[in-house]
Coordinates of C-alpha atoms in Angstrom, one line a residue:
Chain E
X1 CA 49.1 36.0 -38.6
X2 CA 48.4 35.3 -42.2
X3 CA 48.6 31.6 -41.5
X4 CA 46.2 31.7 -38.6
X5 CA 43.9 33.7 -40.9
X6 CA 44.0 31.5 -43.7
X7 CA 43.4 28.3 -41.2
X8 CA 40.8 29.6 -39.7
X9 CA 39.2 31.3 -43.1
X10 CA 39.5 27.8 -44.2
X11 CA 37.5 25.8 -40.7
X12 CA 35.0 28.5 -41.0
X13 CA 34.3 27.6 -45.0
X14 CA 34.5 24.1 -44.2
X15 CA 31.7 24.3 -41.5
X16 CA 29.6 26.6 -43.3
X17 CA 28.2 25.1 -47.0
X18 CA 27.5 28.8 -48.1
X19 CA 30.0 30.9 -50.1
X20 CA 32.2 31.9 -47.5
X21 CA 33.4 35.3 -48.9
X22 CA 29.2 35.9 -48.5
X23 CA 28.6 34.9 -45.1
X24 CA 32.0 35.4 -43.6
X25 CA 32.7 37.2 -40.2
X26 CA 36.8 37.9 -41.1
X27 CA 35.9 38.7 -44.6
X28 CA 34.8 42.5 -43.5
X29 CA 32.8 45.0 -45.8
X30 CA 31.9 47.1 -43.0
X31 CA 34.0 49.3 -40.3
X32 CA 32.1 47.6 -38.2
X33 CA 32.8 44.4 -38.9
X34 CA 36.1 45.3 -38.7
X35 CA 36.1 46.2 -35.0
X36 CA 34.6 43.1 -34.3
X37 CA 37.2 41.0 -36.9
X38 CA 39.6 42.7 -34.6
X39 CA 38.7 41.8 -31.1
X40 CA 38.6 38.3 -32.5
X41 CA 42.3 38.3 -33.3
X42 CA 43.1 40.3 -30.2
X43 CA 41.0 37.1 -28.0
X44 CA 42.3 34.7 -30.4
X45 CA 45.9 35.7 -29.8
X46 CA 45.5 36.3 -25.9
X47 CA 44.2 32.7 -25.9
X48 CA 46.8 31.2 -28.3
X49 CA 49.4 32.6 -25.9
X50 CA 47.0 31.0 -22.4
X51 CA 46.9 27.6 -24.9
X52 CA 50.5 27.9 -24.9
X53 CA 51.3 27.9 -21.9
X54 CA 49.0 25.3 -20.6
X55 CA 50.3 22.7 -22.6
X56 CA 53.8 23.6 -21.6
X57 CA 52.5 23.1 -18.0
X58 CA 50.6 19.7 -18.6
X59 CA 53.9 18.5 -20.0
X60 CA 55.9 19.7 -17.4
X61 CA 53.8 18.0 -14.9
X62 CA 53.4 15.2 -17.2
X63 CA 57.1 14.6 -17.2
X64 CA 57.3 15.2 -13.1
X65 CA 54.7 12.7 -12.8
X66 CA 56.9 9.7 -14.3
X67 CA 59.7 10.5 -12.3
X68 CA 57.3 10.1 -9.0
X69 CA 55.5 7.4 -10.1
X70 CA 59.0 5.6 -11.0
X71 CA 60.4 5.3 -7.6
X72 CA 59.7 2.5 -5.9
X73 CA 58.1 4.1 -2.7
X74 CA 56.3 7.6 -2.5
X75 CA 57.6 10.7 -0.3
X76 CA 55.2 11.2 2.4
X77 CA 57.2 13.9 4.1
X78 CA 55.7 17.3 4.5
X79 CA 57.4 19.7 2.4
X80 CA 56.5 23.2 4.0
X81 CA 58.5 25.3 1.4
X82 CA 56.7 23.5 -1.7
X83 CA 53.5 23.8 -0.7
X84 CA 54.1 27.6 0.1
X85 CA 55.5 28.1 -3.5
X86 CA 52.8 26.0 -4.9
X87 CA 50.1 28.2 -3.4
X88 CA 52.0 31.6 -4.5
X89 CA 52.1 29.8 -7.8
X90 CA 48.0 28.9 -8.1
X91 CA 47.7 32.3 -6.6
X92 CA 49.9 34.5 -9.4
X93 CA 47.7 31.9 -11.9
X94 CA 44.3 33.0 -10.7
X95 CA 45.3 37.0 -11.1
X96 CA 46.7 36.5 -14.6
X97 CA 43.4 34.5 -15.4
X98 CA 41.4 37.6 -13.5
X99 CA 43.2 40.3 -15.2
X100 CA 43.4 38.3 -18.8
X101 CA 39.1 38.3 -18.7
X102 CA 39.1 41.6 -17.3
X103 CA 41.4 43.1 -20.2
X104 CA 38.9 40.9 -22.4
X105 CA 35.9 42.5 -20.8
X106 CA 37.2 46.3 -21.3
X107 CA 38.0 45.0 -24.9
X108 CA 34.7 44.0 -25.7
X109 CA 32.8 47.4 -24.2
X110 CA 35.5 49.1 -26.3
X111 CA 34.4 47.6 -29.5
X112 CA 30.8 47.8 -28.5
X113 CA 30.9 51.1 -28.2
X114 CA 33.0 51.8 -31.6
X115 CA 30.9 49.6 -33.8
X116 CA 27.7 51.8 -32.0
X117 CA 29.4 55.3 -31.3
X118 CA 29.8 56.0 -35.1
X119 CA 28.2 59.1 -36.3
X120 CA 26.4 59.6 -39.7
X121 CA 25.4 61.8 -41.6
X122 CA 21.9 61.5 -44.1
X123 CA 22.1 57.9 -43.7
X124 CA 19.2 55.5 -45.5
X125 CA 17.2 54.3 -43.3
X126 CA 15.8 50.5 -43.8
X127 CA 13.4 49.7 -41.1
X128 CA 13.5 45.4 -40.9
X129 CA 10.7 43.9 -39.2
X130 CA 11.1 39.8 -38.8
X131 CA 8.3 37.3 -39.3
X132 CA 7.7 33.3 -39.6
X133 CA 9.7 33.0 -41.5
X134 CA 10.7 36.3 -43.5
X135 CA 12.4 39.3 -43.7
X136 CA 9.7 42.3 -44.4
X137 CA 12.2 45.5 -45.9
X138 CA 10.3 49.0 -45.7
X139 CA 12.8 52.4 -47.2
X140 CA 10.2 54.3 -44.8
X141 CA 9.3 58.1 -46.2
X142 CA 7.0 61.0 -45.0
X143 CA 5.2 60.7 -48.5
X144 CA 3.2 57.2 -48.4
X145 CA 3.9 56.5 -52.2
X146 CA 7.5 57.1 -51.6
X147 CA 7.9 53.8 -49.3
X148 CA 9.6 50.8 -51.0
X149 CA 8.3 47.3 -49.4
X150 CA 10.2 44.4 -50.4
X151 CA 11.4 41.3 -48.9
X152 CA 14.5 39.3 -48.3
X153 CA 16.6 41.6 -50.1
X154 CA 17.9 44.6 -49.3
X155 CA 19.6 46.8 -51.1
X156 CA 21.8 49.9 -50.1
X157 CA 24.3 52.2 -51.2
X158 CA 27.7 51.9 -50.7
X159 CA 29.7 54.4 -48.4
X160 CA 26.4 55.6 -47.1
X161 CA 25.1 55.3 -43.4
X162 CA 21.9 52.8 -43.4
X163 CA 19.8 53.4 -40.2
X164 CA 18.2 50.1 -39.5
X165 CA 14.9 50.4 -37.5
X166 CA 14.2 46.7 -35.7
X167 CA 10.8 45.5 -34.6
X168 CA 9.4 41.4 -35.3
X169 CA 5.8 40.9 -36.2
X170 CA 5.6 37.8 -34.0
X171 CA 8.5 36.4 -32.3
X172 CA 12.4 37.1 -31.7
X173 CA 14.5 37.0 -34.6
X174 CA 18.0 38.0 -34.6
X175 CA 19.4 40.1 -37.6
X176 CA 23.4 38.7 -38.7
X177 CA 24.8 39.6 -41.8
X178 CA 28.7 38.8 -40.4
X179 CA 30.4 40.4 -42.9
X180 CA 28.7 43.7 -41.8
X181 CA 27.9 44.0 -38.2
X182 CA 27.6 42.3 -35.5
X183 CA 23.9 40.1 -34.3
X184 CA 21.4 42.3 -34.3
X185 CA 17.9 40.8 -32.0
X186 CA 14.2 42.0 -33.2
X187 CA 12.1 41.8 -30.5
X188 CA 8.1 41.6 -30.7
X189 CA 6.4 45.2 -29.8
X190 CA 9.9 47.0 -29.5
X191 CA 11.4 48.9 -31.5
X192 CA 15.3 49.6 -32.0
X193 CA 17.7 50.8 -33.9
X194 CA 21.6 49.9 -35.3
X195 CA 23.4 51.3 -38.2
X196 CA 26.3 50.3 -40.5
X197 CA 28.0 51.1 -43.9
X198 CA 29.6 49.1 -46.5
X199 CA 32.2 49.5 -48.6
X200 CA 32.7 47.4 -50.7
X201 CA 30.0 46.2 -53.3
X202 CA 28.9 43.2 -53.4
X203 CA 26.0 40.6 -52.0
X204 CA 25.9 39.2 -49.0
X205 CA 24.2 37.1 -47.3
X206 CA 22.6 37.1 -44.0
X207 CA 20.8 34.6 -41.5
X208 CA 18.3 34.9 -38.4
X209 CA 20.6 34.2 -35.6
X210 CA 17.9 33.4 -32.7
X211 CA 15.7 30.3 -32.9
X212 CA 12.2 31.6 -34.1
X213 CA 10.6 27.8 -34.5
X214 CA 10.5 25.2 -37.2
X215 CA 11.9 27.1 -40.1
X216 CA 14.5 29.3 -38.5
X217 CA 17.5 27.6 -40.5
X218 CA 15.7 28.6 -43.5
X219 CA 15.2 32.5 -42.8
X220 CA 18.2 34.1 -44.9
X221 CA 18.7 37.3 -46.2
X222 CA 20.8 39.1 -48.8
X223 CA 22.6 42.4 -48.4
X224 CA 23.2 44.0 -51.8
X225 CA 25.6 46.6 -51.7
X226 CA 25.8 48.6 -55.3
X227 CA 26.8 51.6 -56.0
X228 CA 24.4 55.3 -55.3
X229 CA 23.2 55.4 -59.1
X230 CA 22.3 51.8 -58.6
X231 CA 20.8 52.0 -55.7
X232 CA 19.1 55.1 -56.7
X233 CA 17.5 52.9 -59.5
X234 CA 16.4 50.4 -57.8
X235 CA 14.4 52.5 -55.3
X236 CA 13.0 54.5 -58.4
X237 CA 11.9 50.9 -59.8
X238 CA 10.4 49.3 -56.7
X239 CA 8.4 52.9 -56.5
X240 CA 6.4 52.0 -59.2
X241 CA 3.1 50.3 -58.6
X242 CA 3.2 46.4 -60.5
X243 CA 4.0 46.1 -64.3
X244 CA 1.0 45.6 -66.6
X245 CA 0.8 41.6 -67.8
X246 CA 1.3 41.7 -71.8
X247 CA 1.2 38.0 -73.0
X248 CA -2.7 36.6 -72.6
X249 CA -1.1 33.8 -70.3
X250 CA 0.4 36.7 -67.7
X251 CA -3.1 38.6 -67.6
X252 CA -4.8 34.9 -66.9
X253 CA -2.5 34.8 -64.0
X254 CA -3.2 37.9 -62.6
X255 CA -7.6 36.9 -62.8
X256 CA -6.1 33.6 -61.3
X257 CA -4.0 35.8 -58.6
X258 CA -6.9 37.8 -57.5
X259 CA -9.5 35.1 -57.2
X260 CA -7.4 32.4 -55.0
X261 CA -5.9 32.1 -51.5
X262 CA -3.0 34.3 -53.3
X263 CA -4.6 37.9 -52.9
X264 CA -5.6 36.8 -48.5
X265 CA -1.9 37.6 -48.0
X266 CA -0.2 39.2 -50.8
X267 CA 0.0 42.9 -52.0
X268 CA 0.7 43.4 -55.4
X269 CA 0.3 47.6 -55.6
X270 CA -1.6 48.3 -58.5
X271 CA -3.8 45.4 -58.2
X272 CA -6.9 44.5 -55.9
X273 CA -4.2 42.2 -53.6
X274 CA -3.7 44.5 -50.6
X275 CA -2.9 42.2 -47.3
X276 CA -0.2 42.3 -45.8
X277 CA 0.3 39.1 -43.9
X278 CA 2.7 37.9 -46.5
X279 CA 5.9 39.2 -48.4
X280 CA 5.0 42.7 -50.9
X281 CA 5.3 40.8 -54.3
X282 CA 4.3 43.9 -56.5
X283 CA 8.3 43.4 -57.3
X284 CA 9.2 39.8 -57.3
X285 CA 10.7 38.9 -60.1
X286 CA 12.8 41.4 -59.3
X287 CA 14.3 39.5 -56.7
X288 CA 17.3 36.6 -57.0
X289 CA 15.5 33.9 -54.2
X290 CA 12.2 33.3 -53.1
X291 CA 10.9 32.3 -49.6
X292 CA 13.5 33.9 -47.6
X293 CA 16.6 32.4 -49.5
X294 CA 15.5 29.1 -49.8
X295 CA 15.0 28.7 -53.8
X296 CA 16.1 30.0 -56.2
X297 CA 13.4 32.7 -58.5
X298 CA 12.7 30.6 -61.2
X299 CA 9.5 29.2 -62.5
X300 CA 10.0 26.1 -61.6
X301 CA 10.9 26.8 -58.2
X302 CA 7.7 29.4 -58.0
X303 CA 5.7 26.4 -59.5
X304 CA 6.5 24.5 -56.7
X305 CA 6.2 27.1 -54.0
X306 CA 3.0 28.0 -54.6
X307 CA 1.6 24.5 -54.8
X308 CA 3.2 22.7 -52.1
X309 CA 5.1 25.0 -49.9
X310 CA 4.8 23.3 -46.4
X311 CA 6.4 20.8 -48.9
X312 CA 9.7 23.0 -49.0
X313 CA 9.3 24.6 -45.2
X314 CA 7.1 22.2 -43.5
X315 CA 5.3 24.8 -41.1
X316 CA 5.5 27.6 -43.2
X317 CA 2.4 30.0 -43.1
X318 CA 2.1 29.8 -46.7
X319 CA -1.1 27.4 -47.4
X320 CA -0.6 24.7 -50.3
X321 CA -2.6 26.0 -52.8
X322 CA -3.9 22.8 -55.4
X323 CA -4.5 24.7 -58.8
X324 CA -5.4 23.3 -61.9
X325 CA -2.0 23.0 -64.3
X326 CA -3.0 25.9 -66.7
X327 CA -4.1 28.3 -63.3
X328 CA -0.7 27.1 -61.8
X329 CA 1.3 27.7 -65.4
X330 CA -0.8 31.4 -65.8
X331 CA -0.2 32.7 -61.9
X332 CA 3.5 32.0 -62.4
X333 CA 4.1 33.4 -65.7
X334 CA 2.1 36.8 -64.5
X335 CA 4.8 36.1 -61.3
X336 CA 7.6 36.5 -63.2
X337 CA 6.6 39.4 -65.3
X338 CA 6.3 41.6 -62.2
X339 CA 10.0 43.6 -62.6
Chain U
X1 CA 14.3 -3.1 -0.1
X2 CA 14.8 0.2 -0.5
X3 CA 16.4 -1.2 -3.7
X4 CA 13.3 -2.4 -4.7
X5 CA 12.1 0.8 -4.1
X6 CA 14.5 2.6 -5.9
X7 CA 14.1 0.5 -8.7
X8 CA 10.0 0.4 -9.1
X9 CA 10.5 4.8 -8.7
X10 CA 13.0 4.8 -11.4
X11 CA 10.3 2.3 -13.8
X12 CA 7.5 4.8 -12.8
X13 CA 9.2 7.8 -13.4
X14 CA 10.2 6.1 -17.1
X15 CA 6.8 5.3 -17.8
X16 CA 5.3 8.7 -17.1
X17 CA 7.7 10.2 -18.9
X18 CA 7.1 8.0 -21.6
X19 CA 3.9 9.2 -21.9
X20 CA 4.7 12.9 -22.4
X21 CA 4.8 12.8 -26.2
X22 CA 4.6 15.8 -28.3
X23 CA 1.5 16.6 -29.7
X24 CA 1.8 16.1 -33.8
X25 CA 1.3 18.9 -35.4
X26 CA -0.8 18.5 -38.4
X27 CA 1.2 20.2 -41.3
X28 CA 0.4 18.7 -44.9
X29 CA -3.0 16.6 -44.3
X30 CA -5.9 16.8 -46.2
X31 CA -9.0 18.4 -44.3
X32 CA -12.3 16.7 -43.2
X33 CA -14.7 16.5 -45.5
X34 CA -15.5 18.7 -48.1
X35 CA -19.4 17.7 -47.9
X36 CA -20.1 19.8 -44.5
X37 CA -21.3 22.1 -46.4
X38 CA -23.9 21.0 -48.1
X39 CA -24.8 18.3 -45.0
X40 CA -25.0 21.3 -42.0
X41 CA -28.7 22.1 -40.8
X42 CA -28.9 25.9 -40.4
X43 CA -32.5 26.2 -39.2
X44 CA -33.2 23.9 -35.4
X45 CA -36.8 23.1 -37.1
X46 CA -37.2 19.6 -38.4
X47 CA -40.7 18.6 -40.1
X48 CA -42.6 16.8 -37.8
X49 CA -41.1 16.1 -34.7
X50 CA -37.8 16.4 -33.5
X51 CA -37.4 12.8 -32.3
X52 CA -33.9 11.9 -34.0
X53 CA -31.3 14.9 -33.4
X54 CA -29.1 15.7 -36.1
X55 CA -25.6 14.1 -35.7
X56 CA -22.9 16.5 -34.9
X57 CA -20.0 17.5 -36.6
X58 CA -16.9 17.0 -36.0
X59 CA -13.8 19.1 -36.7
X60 CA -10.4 17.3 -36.5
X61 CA -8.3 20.2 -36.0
X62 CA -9.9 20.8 -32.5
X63 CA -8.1 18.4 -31.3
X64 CA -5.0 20.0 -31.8
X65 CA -3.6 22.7 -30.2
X66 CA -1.4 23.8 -32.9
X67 CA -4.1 23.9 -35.4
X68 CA -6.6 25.7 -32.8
X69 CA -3.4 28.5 -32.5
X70 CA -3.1 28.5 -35.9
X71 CA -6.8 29.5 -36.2
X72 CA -5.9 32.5 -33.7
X73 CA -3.2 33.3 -36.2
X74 CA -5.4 33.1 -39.4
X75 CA -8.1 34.9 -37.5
X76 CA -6.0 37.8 -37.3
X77 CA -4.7 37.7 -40.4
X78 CA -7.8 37.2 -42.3
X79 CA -8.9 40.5 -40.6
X80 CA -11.9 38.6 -38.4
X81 CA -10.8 41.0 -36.1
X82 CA -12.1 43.8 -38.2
X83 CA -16.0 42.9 -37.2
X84 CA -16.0 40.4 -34.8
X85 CA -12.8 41.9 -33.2
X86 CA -11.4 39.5 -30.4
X87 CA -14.7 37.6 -30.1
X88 CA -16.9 40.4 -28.3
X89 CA -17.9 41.9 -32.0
X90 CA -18.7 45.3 -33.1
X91 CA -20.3 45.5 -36.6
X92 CA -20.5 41.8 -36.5
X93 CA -21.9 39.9 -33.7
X94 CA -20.0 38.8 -30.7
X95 CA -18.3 35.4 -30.8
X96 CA -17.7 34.8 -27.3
X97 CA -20.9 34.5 -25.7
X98 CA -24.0 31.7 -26.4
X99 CA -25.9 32.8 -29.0
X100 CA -25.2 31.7 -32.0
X101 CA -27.3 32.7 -34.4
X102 CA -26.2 30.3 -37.6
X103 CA -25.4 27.0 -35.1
X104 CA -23.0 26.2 -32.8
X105 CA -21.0 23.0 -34.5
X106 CA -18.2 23.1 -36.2
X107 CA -19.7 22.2 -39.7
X108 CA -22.0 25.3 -39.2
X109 CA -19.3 27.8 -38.4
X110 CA -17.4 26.4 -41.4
X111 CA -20.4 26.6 -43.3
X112 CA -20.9 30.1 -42.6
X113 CA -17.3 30.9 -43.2
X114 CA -17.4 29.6 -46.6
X115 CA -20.5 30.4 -47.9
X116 CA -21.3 33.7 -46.0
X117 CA -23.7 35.0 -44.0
X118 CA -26.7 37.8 -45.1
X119 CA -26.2 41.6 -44.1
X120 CA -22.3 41.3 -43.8
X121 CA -20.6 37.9 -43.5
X122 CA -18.3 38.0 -46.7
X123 CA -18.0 34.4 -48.2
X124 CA -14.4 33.0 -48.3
X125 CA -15.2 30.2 -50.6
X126 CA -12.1 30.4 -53.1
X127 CA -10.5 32.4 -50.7
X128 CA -8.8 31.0 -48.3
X129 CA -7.9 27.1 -48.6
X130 CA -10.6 24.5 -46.4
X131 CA -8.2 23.3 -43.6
X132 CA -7.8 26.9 -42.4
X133 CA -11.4 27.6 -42.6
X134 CA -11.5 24.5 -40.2
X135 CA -8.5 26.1 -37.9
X136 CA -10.5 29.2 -37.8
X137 CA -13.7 27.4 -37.3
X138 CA -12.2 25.5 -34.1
X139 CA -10.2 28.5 -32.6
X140 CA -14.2 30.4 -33.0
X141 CA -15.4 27.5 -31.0
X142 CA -12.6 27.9 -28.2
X143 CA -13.3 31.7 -27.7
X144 CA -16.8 30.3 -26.2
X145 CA -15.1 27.5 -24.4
X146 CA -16.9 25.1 -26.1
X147 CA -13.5 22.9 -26.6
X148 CA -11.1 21.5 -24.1
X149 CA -9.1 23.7 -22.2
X150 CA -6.1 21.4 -23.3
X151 CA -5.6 22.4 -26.6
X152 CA -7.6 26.2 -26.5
X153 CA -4.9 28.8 -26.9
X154 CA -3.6 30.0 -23.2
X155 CA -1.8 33.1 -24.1
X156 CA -3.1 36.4 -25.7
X157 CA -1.3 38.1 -28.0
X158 CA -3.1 41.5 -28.2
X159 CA -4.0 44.0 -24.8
X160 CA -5.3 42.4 -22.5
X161 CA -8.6 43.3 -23.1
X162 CA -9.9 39.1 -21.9
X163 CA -9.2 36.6 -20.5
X164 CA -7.1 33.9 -22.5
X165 CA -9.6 31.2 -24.3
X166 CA -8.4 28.4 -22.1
X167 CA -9.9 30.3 -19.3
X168 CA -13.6 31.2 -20.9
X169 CA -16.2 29.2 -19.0
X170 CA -18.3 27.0 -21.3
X171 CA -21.0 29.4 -23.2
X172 CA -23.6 26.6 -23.6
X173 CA -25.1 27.5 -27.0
X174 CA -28.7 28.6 -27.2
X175 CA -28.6 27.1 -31.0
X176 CA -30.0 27.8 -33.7
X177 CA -33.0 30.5 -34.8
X178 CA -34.2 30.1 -31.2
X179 CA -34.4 26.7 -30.7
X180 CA -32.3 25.6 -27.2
X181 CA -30.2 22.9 -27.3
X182 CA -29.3 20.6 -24.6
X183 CA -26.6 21.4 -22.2
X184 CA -24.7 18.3 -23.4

């Protein structure tokens, strides 16, 4: 068991170039996870043992073969009592084959309906809504100015239910964080739900999972699990409208901010920037990646992103924006003094 | 024969299938040119007489269906919607029909996108970058059926409150403060 699971730990790492303890479907964090980590080896097993037995049979037919194909002159003679055992033999095949797929079937409904059928109790609840090509995170409340809106990155307590409300702003994206739960599809104008809860801290990552156009491979997501006082201050953080600028080169940024392209998509709460076409950035630097996983948050990486972005994800919504050096310099120093 | 046959079917098939290249889509090239601005004619009255027609504009991006969808997208998101709604207006004037009361080329509806228009029309100079003021100012043209039905978007993604613009019959514009132009 533990040699299979290192093997295949190990194929799965090699095909994936992510850290494979973040994006890692028999690496669990989650009980769901672990049903579905579960019916794998129960399939994988069943399939080892059909594998098996194939090859056994290939050979044995293999080495029949040579012995016919030695002699001089083939058998023509009609042998009644072969060909009856040979058809109770394809016959007995087809039922195990039938009842193997059929066991695998009542397997699969079983852990469908134990990684849904779990209850919970005040859960969190996130509500995810896909776009080209992003991740828009709302911590929905009845009180307006108690709604966190981030992107990319979501954050939730550890050994608490999260309630996560679906819906996609524009076409179907598919939710897959393996080491929680299993895929999860947003569909345009409908509205769903799933749940899960992790247990162990940590960050992982996550990936859209259905082919939403030309940047799909570059849609990510990261889970970060922290602890309830943690998480607790985050939310009490991102609650707050956008941080001041101090330094005369941040409040240049901001006058830069709200008289370009930036303010037709962005909201930064607290400022005139309201839209909401594009990611909530009133709290960006306090995020570890920018456009949906794909860089790093650092000012070079911001530099570049907001001059050239179809650059970085040709196709991307985001509109190169050509500003002068000291503009560019200004817009991302006020950037990264939003905490 | 009939391998002749055959044979000339299977060329003929290869060639027309040759032909069913994917439309480019235009994704990091600089605009047309800034000048339209300062070039486009918003009053039809010319001193003396109106022998030699002003040349039209032209707008690159309506030759692309991507960039005309685009403009739906950016039409939306830029809040258009909000006055004009989906081109049979409201507090702004109606896009879909022939009257255009600032000129019916595309330099003069990205004129009056950028500069703005009196009693309303917010100016998105500095705003929003030129390229999509051009997307925007070709998908406005398509919601009057004044381009191709080949590249005008096919498919609604709000109620279905009209038909789709590849299926709006050619508004022939009326032009500008009340001068007709020519059905061309």
């Amino acid at each position: 068991m533990n040699v299979a699971r290192n093997l295949a730990s190990y194929l799965l790492a090699q095909a994936m170039p992510l850290d494979p303890g973040r994006h890692h479907m028999l690496q669990s964090a989650a009980p769901q996870a672990d049903h579905i980590e579960w019916l794998y080896w129960v399939i994988f097993w069943m399939l080892f043992v059909v594998f098996v037995l194939m090859i056994a049979a290939f050979t044995g037919a293999g080495t029949k073969a040579r012995v016919v194909a030695s002699h001089p002159l083939p058998i023509l003679e009609k042998d009644e009592e072969a060909e009856h055992r040979a058809g109770w033999g394809v016959g007995a095949a087809l039922g195990i084959t039938v009842i193997t797929l059929f066991v695998i079937l009542v397997l699969s409904v079983i852990t469908g309906r134990r990684v849904e059928g779990l209850t919970s109790k005040n859960p969190v609840t996130i509500q995810i809504t896909g776009h080209q090509w992003w991740w828009e995170i709302t911590y929905p409340n009845s009180q307006a100015d108690q709604t966190v809106t981030t992107a990319n990155e979501i954050h939730v307590p550890v050994g608490t239910p999260v309630v996560v409300l679906t819906n996609s702003k524009d076409v179907i994206h598919s939710f897959w964080a393996p080491n929680i739960t299993g895929k999860r599809d947003l569909l345009p104008g409908y509205s769903s739900a799933f749940w899960f809860e992790i247990e162990r801290a940590g960050i992982y990552h996550g990936q859209c999972a259905e082919f939403c156009g030309l940047q799909h491979a570059h849609m990510g997501f990261s889970i970060i699990a922290e602890s309830v006082h943690e998480f607790q201050a985050w939310q009490q953080q991102q609650l707050k409208t956008a941080a001041e600028p101090s330094t005369s080169e941040a409040i240049r940024g901001r006058e830069v901010f709200l008289t370009h392209a930036c303010l037709m998509c962005h909201t930064i709460r607290g400022t005139d920037a309201g839209s909401r076409v594009g990611p909530d950035l009133t709290h960006v630097a306090s995020r570890n990646m920018i456009a949906a996983e794909t860089l790093p948050n650092t000012a070079g990486a911001l530099a570049g992103w907001v001059v050239d972005p179809q650059r970085i994800k040709p196709g991307t919504q985001m509109s190169p924006n050509p500003l002068a050096p000291d503009d560019l310099q200004a817009v991302v120093a006020y950037l990264q003094s939003l905490h | 024969m009939r391998h002749n046959l055959r044979i000339s079917a299977l060329l003929v098939a290869m060639t027309v299938l040759a032909s069913c290249s994917r439309e480019d889509r235009i994704l990091r090239q600089p605009p047309p040119s800034n000048d339209t601005v300062n070039t486009v004619q918003i009053s039809g009255l010319n001193p003396g007489a109106n022998l030699i027609p002003t040349p039209p504009s032209s707008n690159m991006y309506e030759e692309s269906a991507y960039a005309v969808s685009e403009g739906q997208k950016l039409y939306e998101a830029y809040n258009c919607v909000g006055c004009h709604a989906h081109g049979g207006g409201g507090i702004g004037p109606p896009l879909m029909d022939r009257n255009w009361i600032y000129g019916s080329e595309p330099g003069n509806v990205f004129a009056t996108i950028m500069q703005g228009r009196p009693n309303g029309m917010p100016s998105f100079r500095n705003r929003i970058p030129q390229y999509q003021a051009w997307e925007i100012a070709a998908y406005v043209r398509s919601m009057a059926g004044l381009l191709p039905k080949g590249v005008s978007p096919n498919r609604i993604d709000q109620m279905n409150i009209k038909p789709a613009e590849s299926s709006t019959p050619e508004q022939v514009p009326t032009g500008i403060t009340g001068v007709p132009e020519q059905p061309k």
